[in-house]
Structures are given as C-alpha cells and as structure tokens.
Short mmCIF file of N, CA and C in Angstrom, two decimals:
data_model
loop_
_atom_site.label_atom_id
_atom_site.label_comp_id
_atom_site.label_asym_id
_atom_site.label_seq_id
_atom_site.Cartn_x
_atom_site.Cartn_y
_atom_site.Cartn_z
N MET A 16 0.85 -1.18 0.00
CA MET A 16 0.00 0.00 0.00
C MET A 16 0.89 1.24 0.00
N LEU A 17 0.53 2.25 -0.81
CA LEU A 17 1.41 3.38 -0.98
C LEU A 17 1.50 4.26 0.26
N LEU A 18 0.49 4.20 1.12
CA LEU A 18 0.61 4.94 2.38
C LEU A 18 1.76 4.43 3.22
N ALA A 19 2.01 3.12 3.12
CA ALA A 19 3.15 2.54 3.84
C ALA A 19 4.45 3.11 3.31
N VAL A 20 4.51 3.36 2.01
CA VAL A 20 5.71 3.98 1.43
C VAL A 20 5.93 5.35 2.03
N LEU A 21 4.85 6.13 2.15
CA LEU A 21 4.98 7.45 2.76
C LEU A 21 5.43 7.35 4.21
N GLY A 22 4.92 6.35 4.92
CA GLY A 22 5.33 6.17 6.30
C GLY A 22 6.80 5.88 6.42
N LEU A 23 7.30 5.04 5.54
CA LEU A 23 8.73 4.73 5.56
C LEU A 23 9.56 5.92 5.17
N ALA A 24 9.05 6.69 4.18
CA ALA A 24 9.80 7.87 3.76
C ALA A 24 9.90 8.87 4.89
N GLY A 25 8.78 9.05 5.62
CA GLY A 25 8.79 9.97 6.74
C GLY A 25 9.72 9.51 7.83
N THR A 26 9.83 8.19 8.03
CA THR A 26 10.72 7.65 9.06
C THR A 26 12.15 8.04 8.77
N GLY A 27 12.53 7.99 7.50
CA GLY A 27 13.89 8.36 7.14
C GLY A 27 14.19 9.80 7.47
N ALA A 28 13.21 10.69 7.20
CA ALA A 28 13.43 12.09 7.49
C ALA A 28 13.44 12.35 8.99
N LEU A 29 12.53 11.69 9.70
CA LEU A 29 12.44 11.91 11.13
C LEU A 29 13.63 11.32 11.86
N ALA A 30 14.29 10.36 11.22
CA ALA A 30 15.50 9.81 11.83
C ALA A 30 16.55 10.89 12.02
N GLY A 31 16.39 12.00 11.28
CA GLY A 31 17.31 13.11 11.40
C GLY A 31 17.30 13.75 12.78
N CYS A 32 16.35 13.36 13.65
CA CYS A 32 16.29 13.93 14.99
C CYS A 32 17.30 13.31 15.93
N GLY A 33 17.95 12.22 15.54
CA GLY A 33 18.95 11.58 16.39
C GLY A 33 20.26 12.34 16.38
N THR A 34 21.01 12.26 17.47
CA THR A 34 22.24 13.05 17.56
C THR A 34 23.37 12.48 16.73
N THR A 35 23.27 11.21 16.27
CA THR A 35 24.35 10.63 15.48
C THR A 35 24.22 10.94 14.00
N ASN A 36 23.07 11.45 13.58
CA ASN A 36 22.85 11.77 12.17
C ASN A 36 23.36 13.17 11.89
N PRO A 37 24.24 13.37 10.90
CA PRO A 37 24.77 14.71 10.63
C PRO A 37 23.71 15.70 10.15
N ASP A 38 22.54 15.19 9.68
CA ASP A 38 21.47 16.08 9.25
C ASP A 38 20.51 16.42 10.37
N SER A 39 20.74 15.90 11.57
CA SER A 39 19.82 16.17 12.67
C SER A 39 19.91 17.62 13.09
N VAL A 40 18.80 18.10 13.68
CA VAL A 40 18.79 19.47 14.17
C VAL A 40 19.88 19.67 15.22
N ALA A 41 20.04 18.68 16.10
CA ALA A 41 21.07 18.79 17.15
C ALA A 41 22.47 18.87 16.55
N ALA A 42 22.75 18.01 15.57
CA ALA A 42 24.07 18.02 14.95
C ALA A 42 24.33 19.33 14.22
N GLN A 43 23.29 19.85 13.57
CA GLN A 43 23.46 21.11 12.86
C GLN A 43 23.71 22.26 13.84
N ALA A 44 23.00 22.22 14.96
CA ALA A 44 23.22 23.26 15.97
C ALA A 44 24.64 23.20 16.52
N GLN A 45 25.13 21.96 16.77
CA GLN A 45 26.50 21.79 17.26
C GLN A 45 27.52 22.24 16.23
N GLY A 46 27.14 22.11 14.94
CA GLY A 46 28.04 22.53 13.86
C GLY A 46 28.18 24.03 13.76
N GLY A 47 27.24 24.77 14.36
CA GLY A 47 27.36 26.22 14.40
C GLY A 47 26.99 26.93 13.12
N ASP A 48 26.40 26.21 12.14
CA ASP A 48 26.08 26.87 10.87
C ASP A 48 24.66 27.42 10.84
N GLN A 49 23.89 27.19 11.90
CA GLN A 49 22.57 27.78 12.08
C GLN A 49 21.59 27.40 10.99
N LYS A 50 21.75 26.21 10.39
CA LYS A 50 20.79 25.79 9.37
C LYS A 50 19.43 25.54 10.02
N GLY A 51 19.39 24.75 11.10
CA GLY A 51 18.17 24.57 11.85
C GLY A 51 17.05 23.86 11.13
N TYR A 52 17.36 22.96 10.21
CA TYR A 52 16.29 22.24 9.53
C TYR A 52 16.66 20.77 9.42
N VAL A 53 15.64 19.94 9.25
CA VAL A 53 15.84 18.53 8.99
C VAL A 53 15.81 18.34 7.48
N ALA A 54 16.90 17.87 6.91
CA ALA A 54 17.00 17.74 5.47
C ALA A 54 16.30 16.48 4.98
N GLY A 55 15.57 16.59 3.87
CA GLY A 55 14.97 15.43 3.23
C GLY A 55 15.98 14.75 2.34
N ASP A 56 15.68 13.49 1.98
CA ASP A 56 16.62 12.73 1.16
C ASP A 56 16.18 12.61 -0.29
N GLY A 57 15.18 13.38 -0.69
CA GLY A 57 14.71 13.33 -2.07
C GLY A 57 13.70 12.23 -2.35
N THR A 58 13.21 11.56 -1.30
CA THR A 58 12.26 10.47 -1.48
C THR A 58 10.98 10.98 -2.15
N VAL A 59 10.56 10.27 -3.20
CA VAL A 59 9.32 10.58 -3.91
C VAL A 59 8.31 9.48 -3.61
N ALA A 60 7.11 9.87 -3.23
CA ALA A 60 6.05 8.89 -2.95
C ALA A 60 4.74 9.36 -3.55
N GLN A 61 3.98 8.43 -4.09
CA GLN A 61 2.65 8.71 -4.62
C GLN A 61 1.63 7.92 -3.81
N ILE A 62 0.45 8.48 -3.66
CA ILE A 62 -0.60 7.86 -2.86
C ILE A 62 -1.77 7.50 -3.77
N ALA A 63 -2.22 6.27 -3.71
CA ALA A 63 -3.38 5.84 -4.49
C ALA A 63 -4.62 6.62 -4.09
N GLN A 64 -5.53 6.82 -5.01
CA GLN A 64 -6.72 7.63 -4.74
C GLN A 64 -7.48 7.15 -3.51
N ALA A 65 -7.60 5.85 -3.34
CA ALA A 65 -8.37 5.30 -2.22
C ALA A 65 -7.72 5.59 -0.87
N ASP A 66 -6.44 5.95 -0.85
CA ASP A 66 -5.70 6.13 0.40
C ASP A 66 -5.39 7.59 0.72
N ARG A 67 -5.95 8.53 -0.01
CA ARG A 67 -5.56 9.93 0.13
C ARG A 67 -6.17 10.67 1.31
N GLY A 68 -7.15 10.13 1.94
CA GLY A 68 -7.71 10.77 3.11
C GLY A 68 -8.53 12.01 2.79
N LYS A 69 -8.67 12.88 3.80
CA LYS A 69 -9.52 14.06 3.66
C LYS A 69 -8.79 15.22 2.99
N PRO A 70 -9.54 16.12 2.34
CA PRO A 70 -8.93 17.32 1.76
C PRO A 70 -8.29 18.19 2.84
N LEU A 71 -7.23 18.87 2.48
CA LEU A 71 -6.58 19.80 3.40
C LEU A 71 -7.43 21.06 3.54
N GLN A 72 -7.28 21.73 4.67
CA GLN A 72 -7.90 23.03 4.92
C GLN A 72 -6.75 24.04 5.05
N LEU A 73 -6.29 24.54 3.94
CA LEU A 73 -5.10 25.39 3.92
C LEU A 73 -5.47 26.80 3.48
N SER A 74 -5.15 27.77 4.31
CA SER A 74 -5.44 29.17 3.98
C SER A 74 -4.63 30.06 4.91
N GLY A 75 -4.57 31.34 4.57
CA GLY A 75 -3.89 32.28 5.45
C GLY A 75 -3.40 33.51 4.72
N ALA A 76 -2.68 34.34 5.47
CA ALA A 76 -2.08 35.55 4.91
C ALA A 76 -0.83 35.17 4.12
N THR A 77 -0.62 35.86 3.02
CA THR A 77 0.58 35.65 2.23
C THR A 77 1.67 36.62 2.68
N ILE A 78 2.89 36.34 2.25
CA ILE A 78 4.02 37.16 2.69
C ILE A 78 3.94 38.60 2.16
N ASP A 79 3.11 38.82 1.13
CA ASP A 79 2.97 40.19 0.61
C ASP A 79 1.72 40.87 1.13
N GLY A 80 1.07 40.27 2.15
CA GLY A 80 -0.06 40.91 2.79
C GLY A 80 -1.42 40.61 2.21
N ALA A 81 -1.49 39.75 1.20
CA ALA A 81 -2.77 39.35 0.63
C ALA A 81 -3.28 38.12 1.40
N THR A 82 -4.27 37.44 0.88
CA THR A 82 -4.75 36.19 1.46
C THR A 82 -4.81 35.13 0.38
N TRP A 83 -4.75 33.87 0.80
CA TRP A 83 -4.82 32.74 -0.14
C TRP A 83 -5.57 31.62 0.56
N SER A 84 -6.37 30.87 -0.22
CA SER A 84 -7.11 29.74 0.34
C SER A 84 -7.19 28.61 -0.68
N LEU A 85 -7.10 27.40 -0.18
CA LEU A 85 -7.28 26.21 -1.02
C LEU A 85 -8.74 26.02 -1.40
N ALA A 86 -9.65 26.54 -0.61
CA ALA A 86 -11.08 26.34 -0.84
C ALA A 86 -11.48 26.81 -2.25
N GLY A 87 -12.21 25.98 -2.95
CA GLY A 87 -12.71 26.33 -4.27
C GLY A 87 -11.76 26.07 -5.42
N ARG A 88 -10.57 25.60 -5.12
CA ARG A 88 -9.60 25.32 -6.18
C ARG A 88 -9.77 23.87 -6.64
N THR A 89 -10.16 23.70 -7.87
CA THR A 89 -10.50 22.36 -8.37
C THR A 89 -9.54 21.87 -9.45
N GLY A 90 -8.43 22.58 -9.64
CA GLY A 90 -7.51 22.20 -10.69
C GLY A 90 -6.25 21.50 -10.20
N GLY A 91 -6.18 21.20 -8.89
CA GLY A 91 -4.96 20.65 -8.32
C GLY A 91 -4.04 21.75 -7.85
N VAL A 92 -3.23 21.46 -6.82
CA VAL A 92 -2.35 22.47 -6.23
C VAL A 92 -1.01 21.84 -5.89
N VAL A 93 0.06 22.56 -6.19
CA VAL A 93 1.41 22.20 -5.75
C VAL A 93 1.74 23.06 -4.54
N VAL A 94 2.07 22.42 -3.41
CA VAL A 94 2.40 23.12 -2.18
C VAL A 94 3.88 22.88 -1.88
N ASN A 95 4.65 23.96 -1.77
CA ASN A 95 6.07 23.85 -1.48
C ASN A 95 6.40 24.49 -0.15
N VAL A 96 6.90 23.70 0.80
CA VAL A 96 7.30 24.20 2.11
C VAL A 96 8.77 24.63 2.02
N TRP A 97 9.06 25.86 2.38
CA TRP A 97 10.40 26.40 2.14
C TRP A 97 10.75 27.48 3.16
N GLY A 98 12.00 27.90 3.12
CA GLY A 98 12.47 29.05 3.87
C GLY A 98 13.69 29.62 3.16
N SER A 99 13.84 30.92 3.18
CA SER A 99 14.98 31.53 2.48
C SER A 99 16.30 31.21 3.16
N TRP A 100 16.25 30.71 4.41
CA TRP A 100 17.43 30.35 5.19
C TRP A 100 17.88 28.93 4.90
N CYS A 101 17.16 28.19 4.05
CA CYS A 101 17.37 26.76 3.83
C CYS A 101 18.10 26.52 2.50
N PRO A 102 19.37 26.08 2.52
CA PRO A 102 20.12 25.90 1.29
C PRO A 102 19.45 25.00 0.25
N PRO A 103 18.84 23.85 0.62
CA PRO A 103 18.17 23.05 -0.41
C PRO A 103 16.96 23.76 -1.03
N CYS A 104 16.33 24.65 -0.26
CA CYS A 104 15.22 25.43 -0.81
C CYS A 104 15.73 26.39 -1.88
N ILE A 105 16.86 27.02 -1.61
CA ILE A 105 17.48 27.91 -2.59
C ILE A 105 17.87 27.12 -3.83
N GLN A 106 18.40 25.92 -3.62
CA GLN A 106 18.82 25.05 -4.72
C GLN A 106 17.66 24.70 -5.65
N GLU A 107 16.48 24.44 -5.09
CA GLU A 107 15.37 23.97 -5.91
C GLU A 107 14.56 25.10 -6.55
N THR A 108 14.80 26.34 -6.16
CA THR A 108 14.00 27.46 -6.65
C THR A 108 13.92 27.54 -8.18
N PRO A 109 15.04 27.44 -8.92
CA PRO A 109 14.93 27.50 -10.38
C PRO A 109 14.07 26.37 -10.95
N ASP A 110 14.13 25.18 -10.35
CA ASP A 110 13.33 24.06 -10.84
C ASP A 110 11.84 24.27 -10.58
N LEU A 111 11.51 24.85 -9.42
CA LEU A 111 10.11 25.16 -9.14
C LEU A 111 9.56 26.16 -10.15
N LYS A 112 10.37 27.17 -10.48
CA LYS A 112 9.93 28.15 -11.47
C LYS A 112 9.75 27.52 -12.85
N LYS A 113 10.65 26.61 -13.22
CA LYS A 113 10.52 25.91 -14.51
C LYS A 113 9.26 25.07 -14.53
N ALA A 114 9.01 24.33 -13.45
CA ALA A 114 7.81 23.49 -13.38
C ALA A 114 6.56 24.34 -13.45
N TYR A 115 6.56 25.46 -12.75
CA TYR A 115 5.42 26.37 -12.78
C TYR A 115 5.13 26.83 -14.21
N THR A 116 6.17 27.25 -14.92
CA THR A 116 6.01 27.73 -16.29
C THR A 116 5.48 26.64 -17.20
N ARG A 117 6.04 25.43 -17.10
CA ARG A 117 5.59 24.33 -17.95
C ARG A 117 4.14 23.96 -17.67
N LEU A 118 3.79 23.92 -16.39
CA LEU A 118 2.44 23.50 -16.04
C LEU A 118 1.42 24.58 -16.34
N ARG A 119 1.79 25.84 -16.27
CA ARG A 119 0.87 26.91 -16.64
C ARG A 119 0.46 26.78 -18.10
N ALA A 120 1.40 26.29 -18.93
CA ALA A 120 1.09 26.11 -20.35
C ALA A 120 0.28 24.84 -20.60
N ALA A 121 0.62 23.75 -19.91
CA ALA A 121 -0.01 22.45 -20.18
C ALA A 121 -1.26 22.20 -19.35
N ARG A 122 -1.28 22.70 -18.13
CA ARG A 122 -2.40 22.48 -17.20
C ARG A 122 -2.67 23.78 -16.44
N PRO A 123 -3.31 24.74 -17.10
CA PRO A 123 -3.47 26.07 -16.51
C PRO A 123 -4.32 26.11 -15.24
N GLY A 124 -5.04 25.04 -14.94
CA GLY A 124 -5.83 25.02 -13.72
C GLY A 124 -5.04 24.70 -12.47
N VAL A 125 -3.79 24.23 -12.63
CA VAL A 125 -2.97 23.85 -11.48
C VAL A 125 -2.39 25.11 -10.82
N ALA A 126 -2.61 25.25 -9.52
CA ALA A 126 -2.09 26.39 -8.76
C ALA A 126 -0.83 25.98 -7.99
N PHE A 127 0.04 26.93 -7.75
CA PHE A 127 1.21 26.75 -6.90
C PHE A 127 1.06 27.68 -5.69
N VAL A 128 1.50 27.19 -4.53
CA VAL A 128 1.58 28.05 -3.35
C VAL A 128 2.75 27.60 -2.49
N GLY A 129 3.49 28.55 -1.99
CA GLY A 129 4.55 28.24 -1.04
C GLY A 129 4.02 28.31 0.38
N VAL A 130 4.66 27.59 1.28
CA VAL A 130 4.39 27.71 2.71
C VAL A 130 5.73 28.06 3.35
N ASP A 131 5.92 29.34 3.63
CA ASP A 131 7.18 29.81 4.21
C ASP A 131 7.20 29.50 5.70
N ILE A 132 8.35 29.09 6.21
CA ILE A 132 8.43 28.74 7.63
C ILE A 132 9.65 29.36 8.30
N LYS A 133 9.47 29.63 9.59
CA LYS A 133 10.54 30.03 10.50
C LYS A 133 11.29 31.29 10.10
N GLU A 134 10.54 32.27 9.54
CA GLU A 134 11.17 33.56 9.26
C GLU A 134 10.07 34.61 9.10
N SER A 135 10.47 35.86 9.10
CA SER A 135 9.51 36.95 8.95
C SER A 135 9.01 37.02 7.52
N ALA A 136 7.83 37.60 7.36
CA ALA A 136 7.28 37.80 6.02
C ALA A 136 8.20 38.70 5.19
N ALA A 137 8.84 39.68 5.84
CA ALA A 137 9.72 40.60 5.12
C ALA A 137 10.93 39.86 4.54
N SER A 138 11.52 38.95 5.32
CA SER A 138 12.67 38.18 4.82
C SER A 138 12.26 37.29 3.66
N ALA A 139 11.10 36.64 3.79
CA ALA A 139 10.62 35.78 2.73
C ALA A 139 10.32 36.57 1.46
N GLN A 140 9.67 37.74 1.64
CA GLN A 140 9.32 38.55 0.48
C GLN A 140 10.55 39.06 -0.24
N SER A 141 11.59 39.38 0.50
CA SER A 141 12.84 39.83 -0.12
C SER A 141 13.40 38.74 -1.03
N PHE A 142 13.37 37.49 -0.56
CA PHE A 142 13.85 36.36 -1.36
C PHE A 142 12.98 36.15 -2.60
N VAL A 143 11.67 36.24 -2.42
CA VAL A 143 10.74 36.04 -3.53
C VAL A 143 10.96 37.09 -4.62
N VAL A 144 11.11 38.35 -4.22
CA VAL A 144 11.32 39.43 -5.18
C VAL A 144 12.66 39.25 -5.90
N LYS A 145 13.70 38.96 -5.14
CA LYS A 145 15.03 38.79 -5.73
C LYS A 145 15.06 37.67 -6.75
N ASN A 146 14.34 36.58 -6.46
CA ASN A 146 14.36 35.41 -7.34
C ASN A 146 13.18 35.33 -8.30
N ARG A 147 12.35 36.37 -8.29
CA ARG A 147 11.22 36.48 -9.21
C ARG A 147 10.34 35.24 -9.20
N ILE A 148 9.97 34.83 -8.01
CA ILE A 148 9.10 33.66 -7.86
C ILE A 148 7.67 34.11 -8.19
N PRO A 149 7.02 33.45 -9.16
CA PRO A 149 5.77 33.97 -9.71
C PRO A 149 4.49 33.57 -8.99
N TYR A 150 4.58 32.77 -7.95
CA TYR A 150 3.37 32.32 -7.27
C TYR A 150 3.40 32.77 -5.80
N PRO A 151 2.24 32.81 -5.13
CA PRO A 151 2.19 33.32 -3.75
C PRO A 151 2.76 32.34 -2.74
N SER A 152 3.11 32.85 -1.58
CA SER A 152 3.54 32.04 -0.44
C SER A 152 2.82 32.49 0.81
N LEU A 153 2.36 31.51 1.59
CA LEU A 153 1.74 31.82 2.87
C LEU A 153 2.81 32.20 3.88
N ALA A 154 2.51 33.21 4.69
CA ALA A 154 3.44 33.65 5.74
C ALA A 154 3.48 32.62 6.86
N TYR A 155 4.54 32.67 7.67
CA TYR A 155 4.75 31.67 8.72
C TYR A 155 3.64 31.66 9.76
N GLU A 156 3.26 32.81 10.29
CA GLU A 156 2.16 32.92 11.26
C GLU A 156 2.23 31.86 12.36
N GLY A 157 3.44 31.63 12.89
CA GLY A 157 3.59 30.67 13.98
C GLY A 157 3.44 29.22 13.58
N GLY A 158 3.44 28.94 12.30
CA GLY A 158 3.35 27.56 11.84
C GLY A 158 1.95 27.06 11.57
N LYS A 159 0.96 27.96 11.51
CA LYS A 159 -0.43 27.56 11.28
C LYS A 159 -0.58 26.78 9.98
N SER A 160 0.03 27.27 8.91
CA SER A 160 -0.09 26.60 7.62
C SER A 160 0.59 25.24 7.63
N LEU A 161 1.71 25.16 8.32
CA LEU A 161 2.43 23.88 8.41
C LEU A 161 1.57 22.84 9.13
N LEU A 162 0.87 23.25 10.18
CA LEU A 162 -0.02 22.34 10.90
C LEU A 162 -1.14 21.83 10.01
N ALA A 163 -1.58 22.64 9.08
CA ALA A 163 -2.67 22.25 8.18
C ALA A 163 -2.26 21.14 7.22
N LEU A 164 -0.96 20.86 7.13
CA LEU A 164 -0.46 19.80 6.23
C LEU A 164 -0.44 18.43 6.90
N HIS A 165 -0.96 18.34 8.12
CA HIS A 165 -1.16 17.05 8.82
C HIS A 165 0.12 16.26 9.02
N GLY A 166 1.23 16.95 9.28
CA GLY A 166 2.49 16.26 9.54
C GLY A 166 3.16 15.67 8.31
N MET A 167 2.70 16.03 7.14
CA MET A 167 3.23 15.44 5.91
C MET A 167 4.43 16.21 5.35
N ALA A 168 4.91 17.20 6.09
CA ALA A 168 6.08 17.96 5.66
C ALA A 168 7.12 18.00 6.77
N PRO A 169 7.73 16.84 7.11
CA PRO A 169 8.69 16.79 8.21
C PRO A 169 10.07 17.33 7.84
N ALA A 170 10.32 17.53 6.55
CA ALA A 170 11.62 18.02 6.10
C ALA A 170 11.44 19.35 5.39
N THR A 171 12.51 20.13 5.33
CA THR A 171 12.51 21.38 4.59
C THR A 171 13.61 21.32 3.54
N PRO A 172 13.25 21.43 2.25
CA PRO A 172 11.91 21.64 1.72
C PRO A 172 11.12 20.33 1.58
N THR A 173 9.81 20.48 1.47
CA THR A 173 8.92 19.39 1.09
C THR A 173 7.96 19.94 0.04
N THR A 174 7.68 19.14 -0.98
CA THR A 174 6.71 19.53 -1.99
C THR A 174 5.59 18.50 -2.02
N LEU A 175 4.36 18.99 -1.93
CA LEU A 175 3.17 18.15 -1.98
C LEU A 175 2.38 18.46 -3.25
N VAL A 176 1.84 17.43 -3.87
CA VAL A 176 0.92 17.60 -5.00
C VAL A 176 -0.47 17.21 -4.51
N LEU A 177 -1.40 18.16 -4.56
CA LEU A 177 -2.77 17.91 -4.14
C LEU A 177 -3.64 17.64 -5.37
N ASP A 178 -4.55 16.69 -5.23
CA ASP A 178 -5.43 16.38 -6.35
C ASP A 178 -6.56 17.41 -6.46
N GLN A 179 -7.49 17.17 -7.35
CA GLN A 179 -8.55 18.14 -7.61
C GLN A 179 -9.52 18.29 -6.44
N GLN A 180 -9.45 17.37 -5.48
CA GLN A 180 -10.26 17.48 -4.26
C GLN A 180 -9.48 18.08 -3.09
N GLY A 181 -8.23 18.45 -3.33
CA GLY A 181 -7.42 19.04 -2.27
C GLY A 181 -6.77 18.02 -1.35
N ARG A 182 -6.67 16.76 -1.80
CA ARG A 182 -6.06 15.70 -1.00
C ARG A 182 -4.61 15.51 -1.42
N ILE A 183 -3.74 15.12 -0.49
CA ILE A 183 -2.34 14.88 -0.83
C ILE A 183 -2.23 13.62 -1.68
N ALA A 184 -1.68 13.77 -2.87
CA ALA A 184 -1.56 12.66 -3.82
C ALA A 184 -0.11 12.25 -4.06
N ALA A 185 0.82 13.15 -3.78
CA ALA A 185 2.24 12.85 -3.96
C ALA A 185 3.06 13.76 -3.08
N ARG A 186 4.27 13.29 -2.74
CA ARG A 186 5.16 14.07 -1.87
C ARG A 186 6.61 13.84 -2.25
N VAL A 187 7.38 14.92 -2.19
CA VAL A 187 8.83 14.85 -2.35
C VAL A 187 9.45 15.45 -1.09
N LEU A 188 10.26 14.66 -0.40
CA LEU A 188 10.99 15.14 0.78
C LEU A 188 12.38 15.57 0.34
N GLY A 189 12.65 16.86 0.42
CA GLY A 189 13.92 17.37 -0.06
C GLY A 189 13.71 18.14 -1.35
N PRO A 190 14.78 18.66 -1.93
CA PRO A 190 14.63 19.46 -3.15
C PRO A 190 14.07 18.64 -4.30
N VAL A 191 13.21 19.27 -5.09
CA VAL A 191 12.58 18.60 -6.22
C VAL A 191 13.10 19.21 -7.52
N ASP A 192 13.23 18.40 -8.56
CA ASP A 192 13.61 18.94 -9.87
C ASP A 192 12.36 19.11 -10.72
N ALA A 193 12.47 19.95 -11.74
CA ALA A 193 11.31 20.32 -12.55
C ALA A 193 10.69 19.11 -13.24
N THR A 194 11.51 18.23 -13.79
CA THR A 194 10.98 17.08 -14.52
C THR A 194 10.18 16.17 -13.61
N THR A 195 10.69 15.91 -12.41
CA THR A 195 9.97 15.07 -11.45
C THR A 195 8.65 15.70 -11.06
N LEU A 196 8.66 16.99 -10.75
CA LEU A 196 7.45 17.65 -10.31
C LEU A 196 6.39 17.69 -11.41
N VAL A 197 6.80 18.03 -12.62
CA VAL A 197 5.84 18.04 -13.74
C VAL A 197 5.25 16.65 -13.94
N GLY A 198 6.08 15.63 -13.87
CA GLY A 198 5.60 14.25 -14.02
C GLY A 198 4.60 13.86 -12.94
N LEU A 199 4.87 14.25 -11.70
CA LEU A 199 3.95 13.94 -10.61
C LEU A 199 2.60 14.63 -10.82
N VAL A 200 2.64 15.89 -11.21
CA VAL A 200 1.39 16.61 -11.45
C VAL A 200 0.62 15.99 -12.61
N GLN A 201 1.32 15.61 -13.67
CA GLN A 201 0.65 14.98 -14.81
C GLN A 201 0.00 13.66 -14.42
N ASP A 202 0.64 12.92 -13.50
CA ASP A 202 0.04 11.67 -13.02
C ASP A 202 -1.22 11.93 -12.20
N VAL A 203 -1.19 13.01 -11.40
CA VAL A 203 -2.32 13.31 -10.51
C VAL A 203 -3.45 14.01 -11.25
N ILE A 204 -3.10 14.92 -12.16
CA ILE A 204 -4.08 15.71 -12.90
C ILE A 204 -3.95 15.36 -14.39
N PRO A 205 -4.57 14.27 -14.85
CA PRO A 205 -4.38 13.83 -16.22
C PRO A 205 -5.02 14.72 -17.28
N SER A 206 -6.05 15.48 -16.89
CA SER A 206 -6.72 16.35 -17.84
C SER A 206 -6.25 17.78 -17.67
N THR A 207 -6.87 18.69 -18.40
CA THR A 207 -6.52 20.12 -18.31
C THR A 207 -7.65 20.89 -17.66
N PRO A 208 -7.61 21.08 -16.33
CA PRO A 208 -8.68 21.82 -15.66
C PRO A 208 -8.69 23.28 -16.11
N ALA A 209 -9.82 23.92 -15.91
CA ALA A 209 -9.97 25.29 -16.39
C ALA A 209 -9.99 26.33 -15.29
N ALA A 210 -10.03 25.90 -14.01
CA ALA A 210 -10.22 26.89 -12.95
C ALA A 210 -9.14 26.79 -11.88
N GLY A 211 -8.98 27.87 -11.12
CA GLY A 211 -8.14 27.85 -9.93
C GLY A 211 -6.67 28.04 -10.21
N THR A 212 -6.30 28.94 -11.10
CA THR A 212 -4.90 29.07 -11.48
C THR A 212 -4.03 29.76 -10.44
N ARG A 213 -4.63 30.52 -9.55
CA ARG A 213 -3.82 31.24 -8.56
C ARG A 213 -4.59 31.44 -7.28
#
C-alpha cells in the first residue's frame, strides 16, 4: 500500500532527529552553521486515490499581505514548504519556477503556493522578489499553515501535490527537480482543468 511507502519515507526524514545523524537538528546546531532544519533525502512517494484521506484546509495571509485559500480550487495544487534560510530550498527554486512555467502552459488550472516557515514575512518577500518567484507564499504565522499539512512535511523543503479534491496525492521530501514535479502533477491531474490558477 502506498501509504506505507509514505510512512517509511517519513521515518527516514524523522530519523534526522537523532544526535548521530549529521542532518539532525542537534548536529546542525552543534556545527554552528545555524541551518536549523531537517534535510529530506529526495524520497518521492505517490498515494493511491483510495488512500488519500480528507482534503486539506489550507489558507492564510501571504508574505505580501494578501490572502490565499485552497477552498474552491479544483484544478490541483502544488504546495512547497520552504524558507529563504534553507540551502536546499534555494537550490530547488529555479526548478520550481521551470515546473510552474511548464504547467501553466499544459495544465493552466494547477495552482502553486509556497508555505514559508521560521522567518519573517519581510525576509521571505525579499527572497521572492530577488528570485522572481511567480506564485504566492503563505506567511509563517507561527506555523499555522504547516499544521494544516497534517504532519506530511517533516523536512525542509517538502513539496506536496494535491489532487482536484485538495487531498495529498504525492510528496517529495527534499529538493525537487522540474521534470519530477511536472511528471507527478501529470500523473495526478491527467486532464486540463480550467479553474483555480492562482
């Protein structure tokens, strides 16, 4: 069952909490580099439709002061958990932009949203403007948006692909490349929806 695959993938990331793992929060703190994140290993997992559970309830203020909500979006959504302080997040930024551009052309109903964590909205917005990221990001707000992901984002970065009902259908723990992300979305959203682009 594919949920078991997700469980095993999460175990690998959560193992980073041990002091013997160089990617653990404790080890990173001892290293003095102030990364402060649990790194994902790039594990990709897909969830069968029957095992996807309930739709997410994701909404909130964006880093530029607007609002965003998953409610009413029927074209599928890519959710990327990130922080400007996270080196793998910086690494994957060009690939996320490429995937966004490709999917806007092929599946214009698919929306992208970032979930920024552990920093001020001003710091996040500075990164977004500098890197010309074309889609909105939810502000940290004490982790409210992260809680709405039901524990499915234990690593930074994590990318989730939500189906047309707002359920988690695929997950990448760690930086994602454009080809992988486009392929996952195409698997989840086989047709071309017409609504919910942003």
